Amino acid sequence: MQRSINDFKSNAAVILKSFNAEYTKTPLRIKVIDAFMVYALLTAAVQFLYMLCVGTFPFNSFLSGFFCSVGFFVLSVSLRMQVDPSSDEFKGLLPERAYADFVLCGCLLFLVVWNFMG
Amino acid sequence: MITPVFILLISAALTCQASAQKVLVLLDDPLIRSTHSLYFSDLTSRGYDIFFKSASDRKLQLKDWDEWLYEKLIIFAPSATDFGGDIGEGTLLEFVDAGNDAVIVVDSNPSELMRSTVADIGIDLEPKGTLLTDHVDYVRSSSDGHSLIASEEFVASDAILGNFTDRSPILFKGTAASISPESTLGISILGAPETAFSHFPGKAVIENPLVANGHATLVAGVQARSGARVVVAGSVDMFSNAYFTLAGFETASGNKFSKAGNRAFCDEVTQWAFHQRGVLRVTNLHHSHAGKQEQPEWYRVTDDLQFGLDIHELAGGIWEPYRADDVQVEFVMLDPYVRADLQHNDQGHFHTAFKVPDVYGVYKFVINYCKPGYTPLDLAKRVSVRPFRHNEFERFLVAAYPYYMSVFSTMAAFFLFGFVFLYHK
Amino acid sequence: MAFSLRLFSVVKYESVIHEFDPYFNFRVTIYLTKEGFYNLWNWFDDITWYPLGRVVGGTVYPGLIWTAGVMFKVLHALNVPINVQEVCVFTAPLFSAFCSLAAYLLVKEIRGRGAGLTAAAFMAMVPSYISRSVAGSFDNEGVAIFALVFVFFLYVKALNTGSLAWSSAAALAYLYMVASWGGYSFIINLLPIHCLASIFTGRLTAKLYIAYAPLIVLGTLEAASIPVVGFNAVLMSEHFGAFFAFGILHAALAIRYIKDILPVKAYNAAKTLVLTSGVVLMSGILLLVLFYVMSSPTFGWTGRSLSLLDPTYASKYIPIIASVSEHQPPAWPSYFTDLQAASILMPAGLIALFWPLTPASLFLILYACTAVYFSGVMVRLMLVLAPAACCLAGVALHEALAALFKGVHAEQREQESRPPKEDAKAKKPSSKPAKASFWSNLPGFSETGRPIPRDAALTRGGDGSIHIFDDFREGYAWLRYNTPEDAVVASWWDYGYQTTAMANRTVLVDNNTWNNTHIATVGRAMASPEKQAWEIYRALDVTHVLVIFGGFIGYPSDDINKFLWMVRIGGGVFPDIKEKDFLGEGGYRVDNKAGKALLDCLMYKLSYYRYAEASLMTTGQMGFDRVRNVQIGKMDVTLEYFEEVFTSEHWMVRIYKVLDRPARDIKLPNPRSTRGKPRKSSLS
């Protein structure tokens, strides 16, 4: 048992280390996006916990808040995949064009969220 | 929506005010006119125009095309097997269905015509030849055996008995009746003592008589839904001068009375039957938001509303404020959601206030007020109750602030992200 | 073309609205144009479902009504004075034209222009869709099918381009779809299926993510903003599939990302780690969801969806769903009559789509397969199948034509070696005859596909002339002009919408069958003896009763034929109504071997009141029913508590008045009364 946990620990340490090593290679722009993704995930998680504690009463507010964070996360992921230089799926796509699409979607998302929140 | 019955009542009540009303009296025995003269003179002094006709008069006419020639009808024709002229059982019932009042008096030998007419009004008379008999507490007299009875079983209603306040016993000799226990229109105005029963005189009683044990009805009143009132009495003698003026009598149980109450009783009951008393009128039915005046088409759930109406009672020919603490209003959608007592202000205005239930639908204000002797009130008024509008729910709840915060922070992050993304090269 | 095809109906029956539901939509549209958007949203309709009322704004799919309302406003803003009714009548044909365009775009996105054109041509003339979108059929499906195809087009477009813009456009179209029709749950289930299928067949791409994930998030929020859907968008089981696929997609993406970024050795270690923790996490979530789902009696599914998954469910538990003919499984031949050529070409198209199998064509294949299944369960969903069939047929036809022309071209090239430009020209004329042959068939298609409006039934007389029976409108007009405004009309729910729209009178139940108990009460009244029925109606303030009777002219969908459903639905709530009491020898029949309860019930009496004499004159036989082709079981029908006030020209609409309580109570039971029974003592 002890051994497997140790194994696990060392494994995790290896993974984290190599992940760290690899991740530092990603461009800064991508890192910025990642930061925002983490932020969005965190707010979503916090809201979910809050809902569990307080109850579902203003359910529409919860939904809009939660989905706002999740939506932001999803859009960021999309954007990240589009501008990621390491992938070749979106070769011809300008980052600016991708960002414009992103803004469009973001506006739509916030519009819907605002509509549903109150 | 006010029920048609109610409108009829008002019109019937209003015609009471008009000049002398015509009363048709049908007799099978012309002598009754003299033997019962006191009863008729009491009526005349109340301002009625009395027309005496023989029940078999060939020129009898109650209806001229669509117009009733008389407003009231009194029938002292227990033995009439057929009416003359245009009158038949159908005409009589039609007369009642049109909202006109009648007093029908029979004795121990009612004809089949009278029995079936009365039965169609909702009173079941005992068979021809039966007499109400009481072997325990009969009135001692020379000729009547045990069938002259003094009853004090009055209906507990001042509306019917009016000024007959001393409640002296009523002398009665005749046939008894019974009312279906399911009847909501009929009421027993004068009952019989516990010991009285209905039976063929002189015949042995071999099974328990059905009409006994205080279930016998001597004088019955019916308020038809057309507004008409009909009084059925089982004794012709009851209305006679002889009983009216009897100087004193003694019952078998030894109670002595100085007089009978017949004169006042018959007069007052006739007054009741002729809509001189116990008539209620509703006006000004009104509902509105609490503290407001105008009557809305609809309410929102959980609104506060006030409901009011004016009830007046006819007394001595004028409308006086009605006073009672037992008038209720129901707020009904399939089931009553609210049932509230109405308060009154001694001016005849009844009112209450309540909160609309939190269930939407088409509701009715229902007043269903049936008090013995009074005209039943059955009113309903529809009103819609709507759910909240989309913008009437509570907004900006405290509990939801974290969500709002997150939305704002995400939006802020979105803009921040824009700056960083575009200007960071 | 698609538009003009559907106008035949106007030519034949003037510009009226057909069927039942459209009348409600029409009425709501009038309300919208008069009162505006917000008032519609908050409209509490108090003349239907008396006395419960109906919150129309929260229970209606408003897409169609908004569409018609916007068209009306725009036309008026352009100073085109047009009636609301005209707008409503022409909405469906217009949108079927749009739908053809959408089908073209969808197939073009999948297989190119040629296939798109053929698909659009099929779309324009597939009978099953025509039947729902003829002029005058102002129903949700009319615009919803367009929305459905359009959502699919945008989704496929996003899938192909990997653009967030198309994805958000798809989300907007999805909003319109949700607003239009309950069938939106088809989309929200089809997309996850496609997504999962792509993941497991190794077609996971960033484009798939971009097309799918934002659509789910935005779409769910949008669906939740439509009042009629509301929180169901996240609470009902129908939508769980979408979230499930959403989670899987993220997990798959995460794995791929880690795989990309980590060296192989570390990846393997991470894999075990992620897998163990992932399995624990997923099973936890699954348990939670299962717990939630099991805690509700229907497992969180709505009745209609359940009857989709288990075709026998409805007939077992919810007679009201089973009672609608649209919800019955279709007969096999109906596939051919409804889809015609498309049904034959469909399998070919299906096979053609496998070469090459792109994510987009995979999508169309899945769409077709699920649609075939659903249409097998419910006739109504044939409508969902129609576009799929058309697209497949379009693909197949295009492939066939292309193969044909390839041969022709090859020959031409070999012989004359023309420049490529000429090829295109040569192609055009040669493809014309092929299409022309289809077009020549069109009137035939539309003839068979068009439904006969129910409110003006049509029949061919013996001399070949056409009689139009206008009894329905006659009856409703009578109600409108001859009853007090606060009259309450009781009828079977089929006629509720028409009564409110055409007669403007309050009804107890209508086609929005949201309250089973209330419908059961009406069914119970119809199945009760006269006196009890009268008491039920009095308690509900009913003033008039309307029945549809077809025995006089042979109109088969009348109330007597629907009556067993009334009994079943009534008996589902009130156990004192038993179906077997109403069945005679060998089943349901109205002749003298009919069940006793049937001969006594109100529906029978109201339908056949005075009928015996009337049919003697027309059929020469006392009480001969031309629908059931039998002599009725009870000729001398008398009514005590109801009074006939109106019977239309062909006896189809019969209206009765519920009588007031009598002025006097006669014949009340009185145990003390001696009337009618001799007394023993009198004999002694």
Coordinates of N, CA and C in Angstrom, one line a residue, chain A residues 56 59, chain C residues 231-238 240 284-301:
Chain A
T56 N -30.8 26.1 -4.3 CA -30.9 26.4 -5.7 C -31.9 27.6 -5.9
F59 N -32.5 30.1 -9.1 CA -31.9 29.1 -10.0 C -31.5 29.8 -11.3
Chain C
F231 N -36.5 26.0 -16.9 CA -35.5 25.2 -16.2 C -35.4 23.8 -16.7
N232 N -36.5 23.4 -17.5 CA -36.4 22.1 -18.0 C -35.1 21.9 -18.9
A233 N -34.6 23.0 -19.4 CA -33.5 22.9 -20.2 C -32.3 22.3 -19.5
V234 N -32.2 22.4 -18.2 CA -31.2 21.7 -17.5 C -31.6 20.6 -16.6
L235 N -32.9 20.6 -16.3 CA -33.4 19.6 -15.3 C -34.0 18.3 -16.0
M236 N -34.4 18.4 -17.2 CA -35.1 17.2 -17.8 C -34.0 16.3 -18.4
S237 N -34.3 15.0 -18.3 CA -33.4 14.0 -18.8 C -33.1 14.1 -20.3
E238 N -34.0 14.7 -21.0 CA -33.7 14.8 -22.4 C -32.4 15.6 -22.7
F240 N -29.8 15.8 -20.7 CA -28.6 15.3 -20.0 C -27.6 14.8 -21.0
G284 N -18.9 8.9 -9.8 CA -19.5 9.8 -8.8 C -20.6 10.6 -9.4
I285 N -20.3 11.3 -10.5 CA -21.3 12.1 -11.2 C -22.5 11.3 -11.7
L286 N -22.1 10.1 -12.3 CA -23.1 9.2 -12.8 C -24.1 8.8 -11.7
L287 N -23.5 8.5 -10.6 CA -24.4 8.1 -9.4 C -25.3 9.2 -9.1
L288 N -24.8 10.4 -9.0 CA -25.6 11.6 -8.6 C -26.7 11.7 -9.6
V289 N -26.4 11.7 -10.9 CA -27.4 11.9 -11.9 C -28.5 10.8 -11.8
L290 N -28.0 9.6 -11.7 CA -28.9 8.4 -11.6 C -29.8 8.6 -10.4
F291 N -29.3 9.0 -9.3 CA -30.1 9.2 -8.1 C -31.2 10.3 -8.4
Y292 N -30.8 11.3 -9.0 CA -31.7 12.4 -9.3 C -32.8 11.9 -10.3
V293 N -32.4 11.1 -11.3 CA -33.3 10.6 -12.3 C -34.3 9.6 -11.6
M294 N -33.7 8.7 -10.8 CA -34.6 7.7 -10.2 C -35.6 8.3 -9.2
S295 N -35.3 9.4 -8.7 CA -36.1 10.0 -7.6 C -37.4 10.5 -8.2
S296 N -37.5 10.7 -9.5 CA -38.8 11.2 -10.1 C -39.5 10.0 -10.7
P297 N -40.8 9.9 -10.7 CA -41.5 8.7 -11.1 C -41.3 8.4 -12.6
T298 N -41.2 9.4 -13.4 CA -41.1 9.1 -14.8 C -39.6 9.2 -15.2
F299 N -38.7 9.1 -14.2 CA -37.3 9.2 -14.5 C -36.9 10.5 -15.2
G300 N -37.7 11.5 -14.8 CA -37.3 12.8 -15.4 C -37.6 13.0 -16.8
W301 N -38.2 12.1 -17.4 CA -38.6 12.2 -18.8 C -40.0 12.7 -19.0

